[in-house]
Short mmCIF file of C-alpha atoms in Angstrom, two decimals:
data_model
loop_
_atom_site.label_atom_id
_atom_site.label_comp_id
_atom_site.label_asym_id
_atom_site.label_seq_id
_atom_site.Cartn_x
_atom_site.Cartn_y
_atom_site.Cartn_z
CA UNK A 318 45.74 -24.91 -31.46
CA UNK A 319 43.31 -26.85 -29.32
CA UNK A 320 39.98 -25.11 -28.79
CA UNK A 321 39.42 -23.48 -25.44
CA UNK A 322 36.79 -25.43 -23.48
CA UNK A 323 33.66 -23.51 -22.78
CA UNK A 324 32.79 -22.49 -19.24
CA UNK A 325 29.98 -24.91 -18.34
CA UNK A 326 29.05 -22.86 -15.28
CA UNK A 327 28.56 -19.76 -17.40
CA UNK A 328 26.47 -21.57 -19.99
CA UNK A 329 24.44 -23.66 -17.64
CA UNK A 330 20.86 -22.55 -17.10
CA UNK A 331 19.28 -22.60 -13.64
CA UNK A 332 17.78 -25.89 -12.57
CA UNK A 333 14.08 -25.11 -13.26
CA UNK A 334 14.69 -24.66 -17.00
CA UNK A 335 15.04 -28.40 -17.45
CA UNK A 336 11.47 -28.89 -16.26
CA UNK A 337 10.05 -26.61 -18.96
CA UNK A 338 12.23 -27.71 -21.86
CA UNK A 339 9.36 -29.77 -23.22
CA UNK A 340 7.09 -26.72 -23.39
CA UNK A 341 5.51 -25.37 -26.55
CA UNK A 342 8.06 -22.55 -26.93
CA UNK A 343 11.78 -22.77 -27.46
CA UNK A 344 14.16 -21.55 -24.78
CA UNK A 345 15.35 -18.93 -24.20
CA UNK A 346 12.07 -17.14 -24.66
CA UNK A 347 11.85 -14.06 -26.85
CA UNK A 348 9.46 -11.18 -26.09
CA UNK A 349 7.63 -11.73 -29.38
CA UNK A 350 7.28 -15.47 -28.96
CA UNK A 351 6.37 -15.54 -25.28
CA UNK A 352 4.00 -12.59 -25.05
CA UNK A 353 0.78 -14.54 -25.21
CA UNK A 354 -2.27 -15.21 -23.08
CA UNK A 355 -1.53 -17.30 -19.98
CA UNK A 356 -4.91 -18.87 -19.32
CA UNK A 357 -3.93 -20.73 -16.16
CA UNK A 358 -2.43 -17.56 -14.69
CA UNK A 359 -5.61 -15.64 -15.47
CA UNK A 360 -7.80 -18.34 -13.92
CA UNK A 361 -5.56 -18.60 -10.84
CA UNK A 362 -5.68 -14.83 -10.32
CA UNK A 363 -9.45 -14.62 -10.61
CA UNK A 364 -10.05 -17.64 -8.37
CA UNK A 365 -7.63 -16.32 -5.73
CA UNK A 366 -9.24 -12.86 -5.76
CA UNK A 367 -12.80 -14.23 -5.52
CA UNK A 368 -12.00 -16.76 -2.79
CA UNK A 369 -10.14 -14.17 -0.75
CA UNK A 370 -13.00 -11.72 -1.18
CA UNK A 371 -15.53 -14.28 0.06
CA UNK A 372 -13.28 -15.15 2.98
CA UNK A 373 -12.97 -11.48 3.97
CA UNK A 374 -16.74 -11.28 4.19
CA UNK A 375 -16.96 -14.53 6.16
CA UNK A 376 -14.59 -13.61 8.95
CA UNK A 377 -11.09 -13.54 10.33
CA UNK A 378 -10.55 -17.31 10.53
CA UNK A 379 -11.64 -17.89 6.93
CA UNK A 380 -9.40 -15.07 5.71
CA UNK A 381 -6.47 -16.54 7.60
CA UNK A 382 -7.07 -19.98 6.11
CA UNK A 383 -7.44 -18.75 2.52
CA UNK A 384 -4.35 -16.58 2.86
CA UNK A 385 -2.37 -19.59 4.05
CA UNK A 386 -3.61 -21.66 1.09
CA UNK A 387 -2.57 -18.93 -1.35
CA UNK A 388 0.80 -18.60 0.38
CA UNK A 389 1.40 -22.33 -0.08
CA UNK A 390 0.47 -21.99 -3.75
CA UNK A 391 3.10 -19.27 -4.07
CA UNK A 392 5.62 -21.49 -2.27
CA UNK A 393 4.90 -24.20 -4.85
CA UNK A 394 5.36 -22.10 -7.98
CA UNK A 395 7.66 -19.25 -6.95
CA UNK A 396 11.02 -21.11 -6.98
CA UNK A 397 10.54 -22.10 -10.62
CA UNK A 398 9.47 -18.60 -11.62
CA UNK A 399 12.47 -16.95 -10.02
CA UNK A 400 15.13 -19.41 -11.15
CA UNK A 401 16.08 -21.05 -7.88
CA UNK A 402 18.81 -23.63 -8.41
CA UNK A 403 17.28 -25.79 -5.69
CA UNK A 404 13.54 -25.40 -6.37
CA UNK A 405 12.46 -28.27 -4.15
CA UNK A 406 14.43 -27.00 -1.16
CA UNK A 407 13.22 -23.44 -1.76
CA UNK A 408 9.62 -24.65 -1.90
CA UNK A 409 10.09 -26.39 1.46
CA UNK A 410 11.62 -23.23 2.96
CA UNK A 411 8.77 -21.04 1.69
CA UNK A 412 6.09 -23.53 2.72
CA UNK A 413 7.38 -23.77 6.29
CA UNK A 414 7.87 -20.01 6.46
CA UNK A 415 4.35 -19.47 5.05
CA UNK A 416 2.81 -21.31 7.97
CA UNK A 417 4.83 -19.23 10.44
CA UNK A 418 4.16 -15.90 8.71
CA UNK A 419 0.43 -16.33 8.11
CA UNK A 420 -0.26 -17.77 11.55
CA UNK A 421 1.63 -14.84 13.07
CA UNK A 422 -1.46 -12.82 12.10
CA UNK A 423 -3.29 -14.58 14.93
CA UNK A 424 -1.91 -11.65 16.85
CA UNK A 425 -3.93 -8.94 15.17
CA UNK A 426 -1.42 -6.14 15.72
CA UNK A 427 0.92 -8.04 13.35
CA UNK A 428 3.76 -7.67 15.84
CA UNK A 429 4.96 -11.22 15.16
CA UNK A 430 5.12 -10.88 11.37
CA UNK A 431 8.69 -9.48 11.26
CA UNK A 432 9.89 -12.29 13.53
CA UNK A 433 8.22 -14.87 11.27
CA UNK A 434 9.86 -13.34 8.19
CA UNK A 435 13.22 -13.43 9.99
CA UNK A 436 12.58 -17.10 10.67
CA UNK A 437 12.05 -17.62 6.94
CA UNK A 438 15.31 -15.84 6.13
CA UNK A 439 17.12 -18.07 8.63
CA UNK A 440 15.61 -21.15 6.97
CA UNK A 441 16.76 -19.93 3.56
CA UNK A 442 20.37 -19.56 4.71
CA UNK A 443 20.27 -22.83 6.62
CA UNK A 444 19.09 -24.66 3.52
CA UNK A 445 22.12 -23.43 1.61
CA UNK A 446 24.50 -24.41 4.41
CA UNK A 447 23.45 -28.07 4.16
CA UNK A 448 23.31 -28.09 0.37
CA UNK A 449 25.41 -30.86 -1.19
CA UNK A 450 25.31 -29.82 -4.84
CA UNK A 451 27.84 -27.00 -4.75
CA UNK A 452 27.25 -23.29 -4.55
CA UNK A 453 26.22 -22.49 -8.12
CA UNK A 454 23.36 -20.02 -8.21
CA UNK A 455 23.63 -19.33 -4.48
CA UNK A 456 22.70 -15.65 -4.68
CA UNK A 457 19.85 -16.27 -7.14
CA UNK A 458 18.46 -19.03 -4.92
CA UNK A 459 18.56 -16.84 -1.83
CA UNK A 460 16.92 -13.98 -3.70
CA UNK A 461 14.19 -16.36 -4.80
CA UNK A 462 13.50 -17.24 -1.16
CA UNK A 463 13.56 -13.62 -0.02
CA UNK A 464 11.23 -12.49 -2.80
CA UNK A 465 8.73 -15.19 -1.90
CA UNK A 466 8.84 -14.15 1.75
CA UNK A 467 8.02 -10.55 0.77
CA UNK A 468 4.99 -11.64 -1.27
CA UNK A 469 3.69 -13.88 1.53
CA UNK A 470 4.26 -11.24 4.21
CA UNK A 471 2.42 -8.64 2.14
CA UNK A 472 -0.59 -10.92 1.79
CA UNK A 473 -0.55 -11.63 5.52
CA UNK A 474 -0.88 -7.97 6.44
CA UNK A 475 -4.28 -7.87 4.70
CA UNK A 476 -5.71 -10.54 7.00
CA UNK A 477 -6.48 -8.00 9.72
CA UNK A 478 -8.71 -6.08 7.30
CA UNK A 479 -11.39 -8.70 8.02
CA UNK A 480 -11.74 -7.25 11.53
CA UNK A 481 -13.55 -4.07 10.53
CA UNK A 482 -16.29 -2.94 8.18
CA UNK A 483 -13.88 -0.44 6.63
CA UNK A 484 -11.26 -3.11 6.08
CA UNK A 485 -13.72 -5.45 4.41
CA UNK A 486 -14.94 -2.63 2.17
CA UNK A 487 -11.35 -1.88 1.13
CA UNK A 488 -10.81 -5.58 0.38
CA UNK A 489 -13.92 -5.65 -1.82
CA UNK A 490 -12.73 -2.64 -3.81
CA UNK A 491 -9.20 -4.00 -4.07
CA UNK A 492 -10.22 -7.44 -5.29
CA UNK A 493 -12.55 -5.86 -7.85
CA UNK A 494 -9.59 -3.86 -9.16
CA UNK A 495 -7.39 -6.96 -9.29
CA UNK A 496 -10.04 -8.84 -11.25
CA UNK A 497 -10.57 -5.96 -13.67
CA UNK A 498 -6.85 -5.63 -14.36
CA UNK A 499 -6.81 -9.28 -15.49
CA UNK A 500 -8.70 -8.16 -18.60
CA UNK A 501 -5.40 -6.66 -19.78
CA UNK A 502 -3.83 -10.13 -19.82
CA UNK A 503 -6.25 -11.03 -22.59
CA UNK A 504 -4.53 -8.46 -24.82
CA UNK A 505 -1.13 -10.13 -24.53
CA UNK A 506 0.24 -10.90 -27.96
CA UNK A 507 -2.02 -8.41 -29.74
CA UNK A 508 0.14 -6.59 -32.25
CA UNK A 509 0.66 -2.96 -31.31
CA UNK A 510 -1.03 -3.27 -27.92
CA UNK A 511 2.08 -3.73 -25.77
CA UNK A 512 2.88 -0.01 -25.25
CA UNK A 513 -0.63 0.60 -23.94
CA UNK A 514 -1.15 -2.42 -21.68
CA UNK A 515 -0.12 -0.58 -18.52
CA UNK A 516 -2.60 2.19 -19.20
CA UNK A 517 -5.36 -0.32 -19.94
CA UNK A 518 -4.68 -2.16 -16.67
CA UNK A 519 -4.70 1.10 -14.73
CA UNK A 520 -7.92 2.35 -16.34
CA UNK A 521 -9.76 -0.97 -15.90
CA UNK A 522 -8.74 -1.27 -12.25
CA UNK A 523 -9.71 2.29 -11.40
CA UNK A 524 -13.08 2.06 -13.13
CA UNK A 525 -13.91 -1.20 -11.37
CA UNK A 526 -12.81 0.13 -7.97
CA UNK A 527 -14.84 3.33 -8.28
CA UNK A 528 -17.89 1.45 -9.57
CA UNK A 529 -17.83 -0.92 -6.59
CA UNK A 530 -17.19 1.90 -4.10
CA UNK A 531 -20.24 3.84 -5.28
CA UNK A 532 -22.52 0.91 -4.43
CA UNK A 533 -22.83 1.76 -0.76
CA UNK A 534 -19.44 0.72 0.66
CA UNK A 535 -17.53 2.72 3.29
CA UNK A 536 -14.91 3.67 0.70
CA UNK A 537 -15.25 7.04 -0.97
CA UNK A 538 -14.82 7.55 -4.70
CA UNK A 539 -11.50 9.38 -4.32
CA UNK A 540 -10.14 6.71 -2.00
CA UNK A 541 -11.36 3.99 -4.36
CA UNK A 542 -9.49 5.70 -7.17
CA UNK A 543 -6.26 5.44 -5.18
CA UNK A 544 -6.90 1.82 -4.20
CA UNK A 545 -7.73 0.82 -7.77
CA UNK A 546 -4.71 2.57 -9.23
CA UNK A 547 -2.28 1.05 -6.71
CA UNK A 548 -3.73 -2.46 -6.53
CA UNK A 549 -4.48 -2.88 -10.22
CA UNK A 550 -1.09 -1.64 -11.35
CA UNK A 551 0.87 -3.69 -8.82
CA UNK A 552 -1.06 -6.90 -9.45
CA UNK A 553 -0.88 -6.69 -13.24
CA UNK A 554 2.79 -5.60 -13.22
CA UNK A 555 3.65 -8.56 -11.01
CA UNK A 556 2.40 -10.99 -13.67
CA UNK A 557 3.80 -8.91 -16.50
CA UNK A 558 7.32 -8.96 -15.09
CA UNK A 559 7.18 -12.75 -14.90
CA UNK A 560 5.72 -13.21 -18.40
CA UNK A 561 9.03 -14.16 -20.04
CA UNK A 562 10.14 -16.58 -17.34
CA UNK A 563 10.55 -20.12 -18.74
CA UNK A 564 8.41 -21.46 -15.88
CA UNK A 565 5.43 -19.57 -17.33
CA UNK A 566 5.22 -22.45 -19.80
CA UNK A 567 4.10 -24.67 -16.92
CA UNK A 568 0.94 -24.87 -14.84
CA UNK A 569 3.01 -24.70 -11.66
CA UNK A 570 4.62 -21.42 -12.67
CA UNK A 571 1.36 -19.82 -13.76
CA UNK A 572 -0.41 -20.80 -10.54
CA UNK A 573 2.43 -19.25 -8.54
CA UNK A 574 2.24 -16.06 -10.59
CA UNK A 575 -1.53 -15.80 -10.26
CA UNK A 576 -1.65 -16.41 -6.52
CA UNK A 577 1.33 -14.14 -5.96
CA UNK A 578 -0.26 -11.28 -7.90
CA UNK A 579 -3.17 -11.34 -5.43
CA UNK A 580 -1.13 -11.68 -2.25
CA UNK A 581 1.37 -9.00 -3.22
CA UNK A 582 -1.29 -6.27 -2.96
CA UNK A 583 -2.04 -7.16 0.66
CA UNK A 584 0.08 -4.32 2.00
CA UNK A 585 -1.99 -1.83 -0.03
CA UNK A 586 -5.21 -3.28 1.39
CA UNK A 587 -3.84 -3.03 4.90
CA UNK A 588 -2.67 0.55 4.39
CA UNK A 589 -6.04 1.81 3.16
CA UNK A 590 -7.95 -0.18 5.77
CA UNK A 591 -6.18 1.60 8.64
CA UNK A 592 -6.48 5.07 7.12
CA UNK A 593 -9.25 7.16 8.66
#
């Protein structure tokens, strides 16, 4: 009896995997083999947090510009991280949408942000309509675009925090928590540490947030505890979820993960900045 041919579509990996096949680890990645320190991701996270913090203290225009730069970094790395079958097209969609979403914050009530996100969704569908390579991975590619839009939109909402002393104080506390949670990434690959990494990230973020808040900012200790817990956990978890993605073997993927882990907490910054 002749052997049954294998289903190539079922065995085929998403497009981005080919770009990381030459990495130092074999694909598919195993939790034990891939759980290691991602130095580029750590550096990208710290640089993004510091630059955004400085921009918040400088003013609204600087914050808008830095947020746009980080959004474009996410657009560059996100399609590989999330397994888009058309990474180049998805990058173009997210880059164009990033400009629309971030610049929508020129209106400081953020009323245009939903319309800009809708524009990005329309671009994502339009890109698939003109696609000439078949419809393999259609849903995964669309989800990649939508996830990137969520991250960029979240970061955009934090831009308006630069308008008030309270908002800037919240941003300082939040970025301190993000930076402190990065310490947990240095424990990746340590035998026996994995079950406790979430707790370490939470504790480090909270301690950093409270320490910064007690140095004369307009954020109280209890509020800083909430900011640190939310921001630190979300930022670290964002990178942790992506740790086993094949694209984390590349600089492009790690930059996208680092920048994304800073932008994704923007909604938390915005929420606490408008609380009285």
